[in-house]
XYZ file of C-alpha atoms in Angstrom:
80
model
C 116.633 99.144 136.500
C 116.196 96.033 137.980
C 114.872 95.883 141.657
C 117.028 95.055 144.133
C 117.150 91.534 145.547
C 115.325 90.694 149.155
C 117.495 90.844 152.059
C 117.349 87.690 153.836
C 119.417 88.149 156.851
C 118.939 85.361 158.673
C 119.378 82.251 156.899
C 116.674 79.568 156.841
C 116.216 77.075 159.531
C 116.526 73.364 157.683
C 114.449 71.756 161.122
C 111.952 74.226 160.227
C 111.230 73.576 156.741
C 111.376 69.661 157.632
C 108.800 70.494 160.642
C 106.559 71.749 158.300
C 106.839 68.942 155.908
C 105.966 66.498 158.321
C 102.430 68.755 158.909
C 101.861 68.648 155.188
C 102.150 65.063 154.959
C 100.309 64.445 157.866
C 97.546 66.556 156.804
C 97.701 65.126 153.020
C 97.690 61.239 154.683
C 94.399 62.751 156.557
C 92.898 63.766 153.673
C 93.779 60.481 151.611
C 91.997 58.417 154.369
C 88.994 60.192 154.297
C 88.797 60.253 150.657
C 89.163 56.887 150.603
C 86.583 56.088 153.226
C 84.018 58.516 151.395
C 84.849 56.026 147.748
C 83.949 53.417 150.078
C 80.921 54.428 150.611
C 80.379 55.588 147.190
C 81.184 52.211 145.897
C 78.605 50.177 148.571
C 75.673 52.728 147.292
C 76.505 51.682 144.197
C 77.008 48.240 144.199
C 73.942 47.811 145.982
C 71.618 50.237 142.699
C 73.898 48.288 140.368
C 71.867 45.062 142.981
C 68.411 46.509 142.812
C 68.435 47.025 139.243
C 69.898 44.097 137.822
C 67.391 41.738 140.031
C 64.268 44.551 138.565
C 65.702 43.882 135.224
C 65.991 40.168 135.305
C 63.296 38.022 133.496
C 61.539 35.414 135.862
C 63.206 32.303 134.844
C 66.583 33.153 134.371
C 69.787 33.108 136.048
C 72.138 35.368 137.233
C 74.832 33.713 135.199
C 72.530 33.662 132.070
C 71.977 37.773 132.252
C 76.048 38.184 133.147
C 76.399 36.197 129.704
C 73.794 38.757 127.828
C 74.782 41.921 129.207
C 78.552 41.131 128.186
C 77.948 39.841 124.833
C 76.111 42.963 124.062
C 78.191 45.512 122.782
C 78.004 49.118 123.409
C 76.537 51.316 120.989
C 78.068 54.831 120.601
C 76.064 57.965 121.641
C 74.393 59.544 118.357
């Protein structure tokens, strides 16, 4: 026997479910905006290793340019 279906005796207020909507949003716009201020972050840290290590790894003589040319001209070797 199937059970019996919930009585809903008053029917749903439409203002409310839009009310609570606009708090979900809110609070999903809030958490977008810190996310994104956190990747800022994230990507400054970074840029500035990606900084350190390129100007440690750079032989005395050479340019920036020259060692932008190298590293992309190298290709990738797959993991073994």
């Amino acid at each position: 026997m199937d059970p019996p279906a919930p009585s809903n005796p008053e029917p749903e207020d439409p203002s409310s479910d839009l009310a609570q909507a606009f708090r979900d949003l809110a609070k999903g716009e809030h958490t977008a905006s810190v996310m994104e201020r956190q990747l800022t972050a994230l990507e400054r840290k970074i840029d500035g290793l990606l900084a350190a290590a390129e100007s440690q790894a750079e032989p005395a003589g050479n340019t920036k340019a020259e060692t932008a040319n190298r590293a992309s001209a190298t290709p990738l070797s797959a993991p073994k």
